[in-house]
Coordinates of C-alpha atoms in Angstrom, one line a residue:
M258 CA 89.7 63.7 -219.9
P259 CA 88.2 63.5 -216.3
F260 CA 85.4 66.0 -215.5
S261 CA 86.3 68.4 -212.8
F262 CA 84.4 71.2 -211.1
Q263 CA 85.8 73.8 -208.8
F264 CA 83.8 76.2 -206.8
N265 CA 85.2 79.6 -205.9
P266 CA 83.0 81.7 -203.6
G267 CA 84.7 84.8 -204.8
D268 CA 83.2 84.4 -208.3
F269 CA 79.7 85.2 -206.8
Q270 CA 80.6 88.2 -204.7
G271 CA 79.2 90.6 -207.2
F272 CA 75.9 88.8 -207.6
Q273 CA 72.9 90.5 -205.8
F274 CA 69.1 89.8 -205.7
G275 CA 66.8 92.5 -207.2
S276 CA 67.5 95.1 -209.9
N277 CA 69.3 97.4 -207.4
G278 CA 71.4 94.7 -205.9
E279 CA 69.3 94.5 -202.7
T280 CA 67.5 91.5 -201.2
P281 CA 63.8 91.8 -201.6
P282 CA 61.8 92.2 -198.4
K283 CA 59.6 89.4 -197.0
R284 CA 56.0 89.6 -197.8
P285 CA 54.0 90.3 -194.7
R286 CA 51.8 87.3 -193.8
K287 CA 48.2 87.9 -194.5
P288 CA 46.3 88.0 -191.2
R289 CA 43.7 85.3 -190.6
K290 CA 40.3 86.5 -189.8
P291 CA 38.5 85.1 -186.8
I292 CA 35.2 83.4 -187.2
G293 CA 32.3 85.5 -186.0
N294 CA 32.4 87.1 -182.5
A295 CA 33.9 85.8 -179.3
F296 CA 30.5 84.2 -178.2
T297 CA 30.1 82.4 -181.6
R298 CA 33.7 81.1 -181.5
T299 CA 33.2 79.8 -178.0
L300 CA 30.0 77.9 -179.0
I301 CA 31.8 76.4 -182.0
N302 CA 34.7 75.3 -179.9
L303 CA 32.4 73.8 -177.3
A304 CA 30.3 72.0 -179.9
V305 CA 33.3 70.4 -181.6
T306 CA 34.7 69.4 -178.2
L307 CA 31.4 68.0 -177.2
V308 CA 31.0 65.9 -180.4
F309 CA 34.6 64.6 -180.0
G310 CA 33.9 63.8 -176.3
L311 CA 30.7 61.8 -177.1
V312 CA 32.4 59.8 -179.9
Y313 CA 35.4 59.1 -177.7
F314 CA 33.2 58.1 -174.7
Y315 CA 31.1 55.8 -176.8
A316 CA 34.1 54.1 -178.3
E317 CA 36.5 53.9 -175.3
L318 CA 34.1 53.9 -172.4
P319 CA 36.2 55.7 -169.8
A320 CA 34.9 55.8 -166.2
I321 CA 34.1 59.3 -165.0
N322 CA 36.0 58.8 -161.8
L323 CA 39.1 60.6 -160.4
H324 CA 40.5 57.1 -159.4
A325 CA 40.5 55.9 -163.1
E326 CA 43.6 56.6 -165.1
E327 CA 41.6 56.6 -168.4
F328 CA 39.6 59.6 -167.0
Y329 CA 42.6 61.8 -167.1
V330 CA 43.4 60.8 -170.7
F331 CA 39.8 61.6 -171.6
V332 CA 40.0 65.1 -170.0
F333 CA 43.4 65.9 -171.5
L334 CA 42.1 65.0 -175.0
L335 CA 39.1 67.3 -174.5
C336 CA 41.3 70.2 -173.4
A337 CA 43.6 69.6 -176.5
V338 CA 40.6 69.5 -178.9
Y339 CA 39.2 72.7 -177.5
C340 CA 42.5 74.5 -177.8
V341 CA 43.0 73.4 -181.4
C342 CA 39.5 74.6 -182.3
A343 CA 40.3 77.9 -180.6
V344 CA 43.4 78.3 -182.6
I345 CA 41.5 77.7 -185.8
T346 CA 38.4 79.8 -185.1
S347 CA 40.2 82.8 -183.6
G348 CA 42.6 83.3 -186.4
F349 CA 45.9 82.8 -184.6
Q350 CA 48.4 85.7 -185.1
G351 CA 51.2 84.8 -182.8
E352 CA 54.7 83.7 -183.7
G353 CA 56.7 80.8 -182.3
I354 CA 56.3 79.0 -179.0
K355 CA 55.8 82.2 -177.0
G356 CA 53.1 83.3 -179.3
Y357 CA 51.2 80.0 -178.9
V358 CA 51.6 80.1 -175.1
G359 CA 50.4 83.6 -174.9
F360 CA 47.5 82.9 -177.2
L361 CA 46.4 79.8 -175.1
K362 CA 46.5 81.8 -171.9
K363 CA 44.2 84.4 -173.5
Q364 CA 41.8 82.2 -175.6
C365 CA 41.9 78.9 -173.6
T366 CA 42.1 80.0 -170.0
V367 CA 39.6 77.4 -168.7
P368 CA 41.0 74.3 -170.4
F369 CA 44.6 75.5 -169.8
L370 CA 43.9 75.8 -166.0
A371 CA 42.0 72.5 -166.0
F372 CA 45.0 70.8 -167.6
I373 CA 47.4 72.3 -164.9
A374 CA 45.0 71.3 -162.1
L375 CA 44.7 67.7 -163.3
I376 CA 48.5 67.5 -163.5
A377 CA 48.7 68.6 -159.9
V378 CA 46.0 66.1 -158.9
I379 CA 47.8 63.3 -160.6
A380 CA 51.1 64.2 -158.9
V381 CA 49.5 64.5 -155.4
G382 CA 47.4 61.3 -155.9
S383 CA 50.5 59.3 -157.0
I384 CA 52.5 60.4 -154.1
A385 CA 49.6 59.5 -151.7
S386 CA 49.5 56.1 -153.4
W387 CA 53.2 55.5 -153.3
V388 CA 54.0 52.1 -151.8
V389 CA 57.2 53.5 -150.2
L390 CA 55.1 55.8 -148.0
R391 CA 52.0 53.6 -147.7
A392 CA 53.6 50.1 -147.3
D393 CA 51.6 49.4 -144.1
A394 CA 48.3 50.2 -145.8
Y395 CA 49.2 47.9 -148.7
S396 CA 50.1 45.0 -146.4
K397 CA 46.6 45.2 -144.8
L398 CA 44.5 44.9 -148.0
L399 CA 44.0 41.2 -147.5
P400 CA 43.0 40.0 -144.0
I401 CA 44.7 36.6 -143.5
E402 CA 43.9 34.0 -140.8
S403 CA 46.2 31.1 -140.0
G404 CA 44.5 27.7 -140.1
D405 CA 45.1 24.0 -139.7
F406 CA 44.8 22.2 -143.0
T407 CA 43.8 18.7 -141.8
T408 CA 41.1 20.0 -139.4
E409 CA 39.6 22.7 -141.6
I410 CA 39.8 21.1 -145.1
E411 CA 37.6 18.0 -145.2
E412 CA 38.4 15.0 -147.4
I413 CA 36.2 14.9 -150.5
S414 CA 35.2 11.8 -152.3
Y415 CA 37.0 11.1 -155.6
D416 CA 33.7 11.4 -157.4
Q417 CA 33.6 15.1 -156.4
I418 CA 37.2 16.0 -157.5
P419 CA 37.3 18.4 -160.4
M420 CA 39.3 16.7 -163.2
L421 CA 39.3 19.3 -165.9
D422 CA 41.4 22.4 -166.5
A423 CA 40.3 25.2 -168.7
S424 CA 42.0 23.9 -171.9
S425 CA 40.5 20.4 -171.5
A426 CA 37.1 22.0 -170.9
S427 CA 37.5 24.0 -174.1
R428 CA 38.2 20.9 -176.1
L429 CA 35.1 19.2 -174.8
G430 CA 33.0 22.3 -175.4
S431 CA 34.2 22.7 -179.0
R432 CA 33.5 19.0 -179.7
K433 CA 30.0 19.3 -178.2
L434 CA 29.2 22.4 -180.3
G435 CA 30.5 20.6 -183.4
E436 CA 27.9 17.9 -183.0
L437 CA 25.1 20.5 -183.4
S438 CA 24.6 21.3 -187.0
D439 CA 22.2 24.2 -186.4
M440 CA 24.7 26.1 -184.2
V441 CA 28.2 25.2 -185.3
S442 CA 28.0 27.2 -188.6
Q443 CA 26.7 30.4 -186.9
F444 CA 28.3 30.5 -183.4
E445 CA 31.6 29.9 -181.6
I446 CA 32.4 29.5 -177.9
L447 CA 33.9 32.2 -175.7
P448 CA 37.3 30.8 -174.4
T449 CA 36.6 31.9 -170.8
Y450 CA 35.4 28.8 -169.1
N451 CA 34.6 30.0 -165.6
Q452 CA 34.5 27.5 -162.7
I453 CA 31.5 27.6 -160.5
N454 CA 29.4 25.4 -158.2
Y455 CA 26.1 24.6 -159.8
Q456 CA 23.5 22.5 -157.9
G457 CA 26.3 21.1 -155.7
R458 CA 28.6 20.1 -158.6
P459 CA 31.8 21.8 -159.8
V460 CA 31.3 22.8 -163.4
R461 CA 32.7 25.2 -166.0
V462 CA 30.4 27.5 -167.9
T463 CA 30.8 29.8 -170.9
S464 CA 28.7 31.7 -173.3
L465 CA 28.4 31.3 -177.1
A466 CA 29.5 34.1 -179.4
Y467 CA 28.7 35.1 -182.9
G468 CA 30.9 33.6 -185.6
D469 CA 31.6 36.9 -187.3
L470 CA 30.0 40.3 -188.0
I471 CA 27.8 39.0 -190.8
K472 CA 26.5 36.2 -188.5
W473 CA 25.8 38.8 -185.8
F474 CA 23.6 40.7 -188.3
T475 CA 21.6 37.6 -189.2
N476 CA 21.2 36.3 -185.6
R477 CA 21.1 39.4 -183.4
S478 CA 17.3 39.7 -183.2
Q479 CA 17.1 36.2 -181.5
G480 CA 20.3 36.7 -179.5
L481 CA 22.7 33.9 -178.5
P482 CA 20.5 30.7 -178.2
A483 CA 22.5 28.7 -175.6
Y484 CA 25.5 28.4 -173.3
I485 CA 27.9 25.5 -172.5
I486 CA 28.1 23.7 -169.2
I487 CA 30.7 21.1 -168.5
D488 CA 30.7 18.8 -165.4
M489 CA 34.2 18.8 -164.1
V490 CA 33.8 15.4 -162.5
T491 CA 32.0 13.3 -165.2
Q492 CA 33.6 15.4 -168.0
E493 CA 30.2 15.6 -169.6
A494 CA 29.5 18.7 -171.8
N495 CA 26.0 20.0 -172.4
V496 CA 24.6 22.7 -174.6
V497 CA 21.8 24.4 -172.6
R498 CA 19.3 25.9 -175.0
L499 CA 17.4 29.0 -173.9
E500 CA 13.7 29.8 -174.6
E501 CA 14.8 33.4 -175.2
G502 CA 18.3 34.2 -176.4
M503 CA 21.0 36.2 -174.6
K504 CA 21.2 39.7 -176.0
Y505 CA 23.7 41.3 -173.6
T506 CA 27.1 39.8 -173.8
T507 CA 30.7 40.7 -174.5
A508 CA 30.2 39.4 -178.1
E509 CA 27.4 42.0 -178.8
H510 CA 27.9 45.4 -180.6
F511 CA 26.6 48.9 -180.1
G512 CA 24.2 49.5 -177.2
R513 CA 23.8 45.8 -176.3
N514 CA 27.6 45.3 -175.9
L515 CA 28.0 44.4 -172.2
Y516 CA 30.8 46.9 -171.6
R517 CA 28.8 49.7 -173.1
H518 CA 25.7 48.7 -171.3
L519 CA 27.5 48.8 -168.0
R520 CA 29.1 52.2 -168.7
F521 CA 25.9 53.9 -169.8
H522 CA 24.1 52.7 -166.6
Y523 CA 27.1 53.1 -164.2
P524 CA 29.2 55.9 -165.7
T525 CA 31.3 56.5 -162.6
M526 CA 32.0 52.9 -161.7
M527 CA 35.2 51.0 -162.5
F528 CA 34.8 47.3 -163.3
D529 CA 37.0 44.2 -163.4
E530 CA 36.6 41.8 -166.4
P531 CA 33.0 40.5 -166.4
V532 CA 32.6 36.7 -165.8
F533 CA 29.8 34.5 -167.0
E534 CA 27.8 32.6 -164.4
I535 CA 24.4 30.9 -164.0
D536 CA 22.1 30.8 -161.0
E537 CA 20.7 27.7 -159.5
E538 CA 17.8 27.8 -162.0
G539 CA 20.2 28.0 -164.9
T540 CA 19.5 31.7 -165.7
P541 CA 22.6 33.3 -167.3
Y542 CA 24.2 36.3 -165.7
W543 CA 27.3 38.4 -166.0
V544 CA 29.0 39.2 -162.7
C545 CA 30.7 42.5 -163.1
S546 CA 32.9 43.2 -160.0
R547 CA 33.2 46.9 -159.0
I548 CA 36.8 48.0 -158.6
V549 CA 37.7 50.6 -156.0
K550 CA 41.0 52.3 -155.1
T551 CA 41.6 52.4 -151.4
I552 CA 45.0 53.9 -151.0
G553 CA 45.5 57.5 -152.3
L554 CA 44.0 58.0 -155.8
F555 CA 45.5 55.1 -157.7
G556 CA 46.7 52.5 -155.2
G557 CA 45.1 49.6 -153.2
T558 CA 43.0 48.0 -155.9
D559 CA 40.1 46.2 -154.2
I560 CA 36.5 45.0 -154.9
Q561 CA 33.4 46.6 -153.5
G562 CA 30.4 44.5 -154.6
A563 CA 29.3 43.7 -158.1
V564 CA 26.7 44.5 -160.7
L565 CA 24.7 41.5 -161.9
V566 CA 23.5 41.8 -165.4
N567 CA 20.8 39.4 -166.7
A568 CA 22.3 38.2 -170.0
I569 CA 18.8 37.8 -171.6
T570 CA 17.0 41.0 -170.5
G571 CA 19.9 43.3 -169.7
E572 CA 18.4 44.1 -166.3
S573 CA 21.2 45.1 -163.9
T574 CA 21.4 45.5 -160.1
Y575 CA 24.4 46.6 -158.0
Y576 CA 25.0 44.6 -154.8
E577 CA 27.5 45.5 -152.2
E578 CA 26.9 42.0 -150.8
V579 CA 26.3 39.6 -153.7
P580 CA 23.8 36.8 -153.5
G581 CA 25.0 33.4 -152.3
W582 CA 24.8 31.7 -155.7
V583 CA 27.5 33.9 -157.1
D584 CA 30.9 32.2 -156.9
R585 CA 33.4 34.6 -158.4
V586 CA 33.6 38.3 -157.3
Y587 CA 37.4 38.5 -156.5
S588 CA 39.7 37.5 -159.4
S589 CA 42.7 35.4 -158.7
D590 CA 44.9 38.2 -159.9
I591 CA 43.6 40.6 -157.3
I592 CA 43.8 38.1 -154.5
M593 CA 47.4 37.1 -155.4
E594 CA 48.4 40.8 -155.8
Q595 CA 47.0 41.6 -152.3
Y596 CA 48.8 38.6 -150.7
D597 CA 52.0 39.7 -152.4
Y598 CA 51.7 43.1 -150.8
Y599 CA 51.2 41.5 -147.4
G600 CA 54.1 39.1 -147.9
M601 CA 56.4 41.9 -149.1
Y602 CA 55.5 44.7 -146.7
H603 CA 54.0 43.4 -143.4
N604 CA 57.4 44.0 -141.8
G605 CA 57.9 47.4 -143.5
F606 CA 59.1 48.6 -146.8
L607 CA 62.8 48.7 -145.8
N608 CA 62.7 45.1 -144.7
S609 CA 61.4 44.1 -148.2
M610 CA 64.5 45.7 -149.7
F611 CA 67.1 44.9 -147.0
G612 CA 67.2 41.9 -144.8
Q613 CA 64.0 40.5 -146.2
R614 CA 62.9 38.8 -142.9
D615 CA 59.7 36.8 -143.5
V616 CA 59.3 38.2 -147.0
T617 CA 57.1 35.8 -149.0
L618 CA 55.4 35.7 -152.4
T619 CA 52.8 33.6 -154.1
T620 CA 54.0 30.9 -156.6
D621 CA 53.4 31.1 -160.4
G622 CA 50.0 29.5 -160.7
W623 CA 46.7 28.8 -159.1
N624 CA 43.7 26.5 -159.2
Y625 CA 40.2 26.3 -157.8
I626 CA 38.5 23.9 -155.4
A627 CA 34.9 23.7 -154.3
I628 CA 34.4 23.9 -150.5
N629 CA 30.9 24.2 -148.9
D630 CA 29.2 25.4 -152.1
D631 CA 31.8 28.2 -152.6
V632 CA 34.7 28.2 -155.0
Y633 CA 38.1 28.8 -153.4
M634 CA 41.3 29.9 -155.1
Y635 CA 44.4 28.1 -154.0
T636 CA 48.0 29.0 -154.6
G637 CA 51.3 28.2 -152.9
V638 CA 53.5 30.6 -150.9
T639 CA 57.3 30.6 -151.1
S640 CA 60.1 32.6 -149.5
V641 CA 61.4 35.5 -151.7
T642 CA 64.9 34.2 -151.1
S643 CA 64.2 30.7 -152.5
D644 CA 61.8 29.2 -155.0
Q645 CA 62.8 25.5 -154.4
S646 CA 60.1 24.8 -151.9
N647 CA 56.8 26.2 -150.5
I648 CA 56.4 27.3 -146.9
G649 CA 52.6 27.0 -147.1
F650 CA 49.4 27.7 -149.1
I651 CA 46.5 30.1 -149.1
L652 CA 42.9 29.3 -149.8
S653 CA 40.7 32.3 -150.6
N654 CA 37.0 32.5 -151.0
Q655 CA 36.3 34.1 -154.4
R656 CA 33.0 35.5 -153.2
T657 CA 33.9 36.9 -149.8
K658 CA 37.8 37.2 -150.0
E659 CA 38.0 35.2 -146.7
T660 CA 41.6 33.9 -146.8
H661 CA 43.4 31.3 -144.7
F662 CA 47.1 30.5 -144.7
Y663 CA 48.2 27.0 -144.0
S664 CA 51.8 26.5 -143.0
I665 CA 52.9 23.3 -144.8
A666 CA 56.5 23.1 -145.9
G667 CA 56.9 21.0 -149.0
A668 CA 57.4 20.8 -152.7
T669 CA 56.4 23.6 -155.1
E670 CA 53.7 22.9 -157.6
T671 CA 56.2 22.9 -160.4
S672 CA 58.3 20.3 -158.6
A673 CA 55.2 18.1 -158.0
M674 CA 54.3 18.4 -161.7
E675 CA 57.8 17.3 -162.7
S676 CA 57.7 14.5 -160.3
A677 CA 54.4 13.2 -161.7
Q678 CA 55.6 13.5 -165.3
S679 CA 58.8 11.5 -164.4
Q680 CA 56.5 8.7 -163.2
V681 CA 55.2 8.2 -166.7
Q682 CA 58.1 9.7 -168.7
Q683 CA 57.9 7.0 -171.3
M684 CA 54.5 8.3 -172.4
R685 CA 55.6 12.0 -172.4
Y686 CA 52.5 13.2 -170.7
S687 CA 52.3 16.8 -169.4
A688 CA 50.8 17.6 -166.0
T689 CA 48.2 20.2 -165.4
F690 CA 48.6 22.7 -162.5
P691 CA 47.7 20.8 -159.4
L692 CA 44.8 21.0 -157.0
L693 CA 45.4 20.9 -153.2
L694 CA 43.4 18.1 -151.6
N695 CA 43.2 16.5 -148.2
I696 CA 43.7 12.7 -148.7
A697 CA 43.8 10.7 -145.4
D698 CA 44.9 13.9 -143.5
Q699 CA 47.8 14.3 -145.9
P700 CA 48.1 17.5 -148.0
T701 CA 48.2 16.2 -151.5
Y702 CA 48.7 17.5 -155.0
F703 CA 46.2 16.1 -157.5
M704 CA 46.7 16.7 -161.2
A705 CA 45.7 15.3 -164.6
L706 CA 48.3 14.0 -167.1
K707 CA 47.6 14.9 -170.7
G708 CA 48.9 13.6 -173.9
D709 CA 50.2 15.5 -176.9
D710 CA 46.6 15.7 -178.2
G711 CA 45.6 17.7 -175.1
L712 CA 43.3 14.9 -173.7
V713 CA 43.5 13.6 -170.2
K714 CA 45.1 10.1 -170.1
M715 CA 45.9 9.5 -166.5
Y716 CA 45.8 11.1 -163.0
A717 CA 48.5 11.6 -160.4
M718 CA 48.7 12.3 -156.7
V719 CA 51.9 13.7 -155.1
N720 CA 52.4 14.1 -151.3
V721 CA 53.2 17.7 -150.6
E722 CA 55.6 17.1 -147.7
Q723 CA 57.2 14.0 -149.2
Y724 CA 57.0 14.5 -152.9
Q725 CA 58.9 11.3 -153.7
I726 CA 55.5 9.6 -152.9
V727 CA 53.9 9.7 -156.3
E728 CA 51.1 7.5 -157.6
T729 CA 49.2 7.5 -160.9
G730 CA 46.1 5.8 -162.2
Q731 CA 43.9 5.7 -165.3
T732 CA 40.9 6.6 -163.2
V733 CA 40.7 8.9 -160.2
A734 CA 39.6 6.0 -158.0
A735 CA 42.5 3.9 -159.1
C736 CA 44.9 6.8 -158.6
E737 CA 43.6 7.4 -155.0
S738 CA 43.7 3.7 -154.2
N739 CA 47.3 3.5 -155.3
Y740 CA 48.2 6.7 -153.4
R741 CA 46.6 5.5 -150.2
Q742 CA 48.4 2.2 -150.4
A743 CA 51.7 4.1 -150.9
L744 CA 50.9 6.2 -147.8
A745 CA 50.3 3.1 -145.8
H746 CA 53.5 1.5 -147.0
A747 CA 55.4 4.7 -146.0
G748 CA 53.8 4.5 -142.5
L749 CA 52.0 7.9 -142.9
I750 CA 48.6 6.3 -142.5
G751 CA 47.2 3.2 -140.9
A752 CA 45.8 0.2 -142.8
G753 CA 42.2 1.3 -142.0
Q754 CA 42.7 4.5 -144.0
A755 CA 44.0 2.8 -147.1
G756 CA 40.5 2.5 -148.6
V757 CA 39.4 5.0 -151.2
S758 CA 37.1 7.8 -149.9
G759 CA 34.6 7.2 -152.7
G760 CA 33.8 3.8 -151.2
S761 CA 33.7 1.9 -154.5
V762 CA 37.0 0.1 -154.4
R763 CA 36.2 -3.6 -153.9
T764 CA 38.3 -6.7 -153.3
Q765 CA 37.3 -10.1 -154.8
D766 CA 39.1 -13.3 -155.5
G767 CA 39.2 -15.8 -158.4
I768 CA 41.3 -18.2 -160.3
I769 CA 43.0 -17.0 -163.5
A770 CA 41.7 -18.8 -166.6
E771 CA 43.2 -16.7 -169.4
I772 CA 45.8 -13.9 -169.8
R773 CA 46.2 -11.6 -172.8
T774 CA 48.6 -8.6 -173.3
A775 CA 48.5 -5.4 -175.4
V776 CA 50.6 -2.3 -175.5
I777 CA 48.5 1.0 -175.3
D778 CA 50.1 4.4 -175.4
G779 CA 53.5 2.8 -174.7
N780 CA 52.2 0.9 -171.7
T781 CA 51.8 -2.9 -171.3
H782 CA 48.3 -4.0 -170.2
F783 CA 47.6 -7.5 -168.9
Y784 CA 44.0 -8.5 -169.5
V785 CA 43.0 -11.3 -167.1
R786 CA 39.8 -13.5 -167.3
L787 CA 38.9 -15.5 -164.3
E788 CA 37.2 -18.9 -164.2
N789 CA 33.4 -18.6 -164.5
G790 CA 34.0 -15.0 -165.7
I791 CA 33.2 -13.4 -169.1
G792 CA 34.8 -10.0 -168.8
F793 CA 38.5 -9.1 -168.3
L794 CA 40.4 -7.4 -165.5
D795 CA 42.8 -4.7 -166.9
F796 CA 46.2 -4.5 -165.0
N797 CA 48.3 -1.6 -166.2
A798 CA 51.9 -2.5 -165.8
A799 CA 52.9 1.1 -165.2
Q800 CA 50.8 1.1 -161.9
T801 CA 51.0 -2.7 -161.2
P802 CA 54.5 -3.9 -162.2
R803 CA 53.9 -7.3 -160.5
A804 CA 51.3 -8.1 -163.1
V805 CA 54.1 -9.8 -165.2
L806 CA 54.1 -12.5 -162.5
L807 CA 50.5 -13.5 -163.1
D808 CA 49.9 -17.0 -164.7
V809 CA 47.0 -19.1 -165.6
G810 CA 45.8 -21.1 -162.6
D811 CA 46.9 -18.5 -160.0
H812 CA 44.4 -17.8 -157.2
I813 CA 44.5 -14.0 -156.7
W814 CA 42.7 -11.3 -154.7
Y815 CA 42.2 -8.2 -156.8
D816 CA 41.1 -4.6 -156.2
Y817 CA 38.9 -2.8 -158.7
S818 CA 36.7 0.3 -158.8
L819 CA 33.6 1.0 -160.8
D820 CA 32.7 4.5 -159.5
G821 CA 29.9 2.9 -157.4
A822 CA 28.5 0.6 -160.2
E823 CA 28.0 -3.1 -159.8
F824 CA 30.7 -5.4 -161.2
P825 CA 29.6 -6.2 -164.8
E826 CA 29.3 -9.8 -166.0
N827 CA 31.2 -8.8 -169.2
G828 CA 33.3 -5.8 -170.3
L829 CA 36.6 -4.4 -169.1
V830 CA 37.3 -3.4 -165.5
A831 CA 40.4 -1.5 -164.4
A832 CA 42.1 -3.3 -161.6
S833 CA 44.2 -1.3 -159.2
G834 CA 46.1 -4.1 -157.5
F835 CA 46.2 -7.7 -156.5
R836 CA 47.8 -10.2 -154.1
F837 CA 48.5 -13.9 -154.5
E838 CA 47.0 -16.6 -152.3
G839 CA 48.9 -16.7 -149.0
E840 CA 50.1 -13.1 -149.2
E841 CA 49.0 -10.7 -146.5
P842 CA 46.9 -7.6 -147.5
A843 CA 48.9 -4.4 -147.8
A844 CA 49.3 -2.6 -144.5

């Protein structure tokens, strides 16, 4: 039969605890004895708190600065540790929350008052930094001058245009390190390829790092033996070996770790992320920009000088005005944040929320260009109410923060990248974030087109104001030549400006003796040998569709570029265009 159980509370009415039917009384809690006397307990509490503070400071490296948020976390933890020690050493006798609060007031008066005081400081400092109340101060963080693009930004020769982005530089650096058998097994490359000007050339530099902790143990006495330098124009990667290795880097541990080295020497300073640079003699340094808060306690992030740390010796010096060879003091993030404050709040906080008259923001991306031996960060500016077009651009000196705004209405960088990709859509190339160049007094986007393997295959130029004008080329010279001819056909420049700024585009004539074809990366190439010639001209049908009209016996005038070299008697030469006998040159 089914099992059933019924509970009747009345059945237990007569049951009582104890022999006399009474509930036994609770045992009184045994009082905890305090440790020693009050002086001894205080010393123990302070000692434990001090040990905790030293360990935490060594591990987390908080700046001892009222403007640093991590400082308050550090002090709160010290107060908490002291109070916990006081509870343990004093033999706490209270009950419940009230008992703990009363005990803390009695035994931990100083840390308790310090905790309350810091809460008050944070509250007052936050209010004083509140953008709603200080919108005008935020809008003035970045002094901006208006400029004229075509008169202030000089044309640069194609053989000075940086052609590599960070990811392409990383591939070249890894490949170069892989060729060195004595290094590749022990070291790796830091992924931060910083762009600088070195001896008048745009380059990217980065430090080596230890492969792992074991390799650090076996190599730390000699330090890191080299750094990587990549020429952004020639795309040549070099491993620069040092007579004495670098012993102070972000890849080190313990006292030689760069962050710990900085904190022990400058305990009150706040720093931006250090960047690796080399001076004109090739000596490696870390540029550690000093962060300051200029609005209230926590607002208005800015830079005030930098500490330069010799990566080999560890010698460090703080400069309010850094030496001229230093290229990067202000990060792109800080510059763009400060411009966004200006764009949002220069007409007041309420206008940024309602009406939004003349409210602007930077676009999603940036790039760098070398101007007069300094590196400038460039980014577009768009209206907050629309992201379909740019209203202008800013160029900001990364050493001095000198910033110019150029009012040029045109396509966004993203639109230009899409336009360039559509020009070679059959190859499925992806465009890098563009540079802003002055080509024949025309603001021009320049970008590399990369294949699925991440390597640069072609180059593209897109007119900012008329982004339907797009030209590509397998070399920068060919790309610029095609672009200038397109500008001339559109009537934007005269025939005299159609030559490439590098000066190495030449025009010669000859009679076709032989034509061969091949398909490379989905593109048809016509290889043309002229009479009395040994080498071949390479016409890419993607850039020169008329090449299908060429025939043996045709007399043609052709354009080619060799980056300043003489025309070889044999070999393969990229031709950027041609015309038949009797045709007029392009206007």
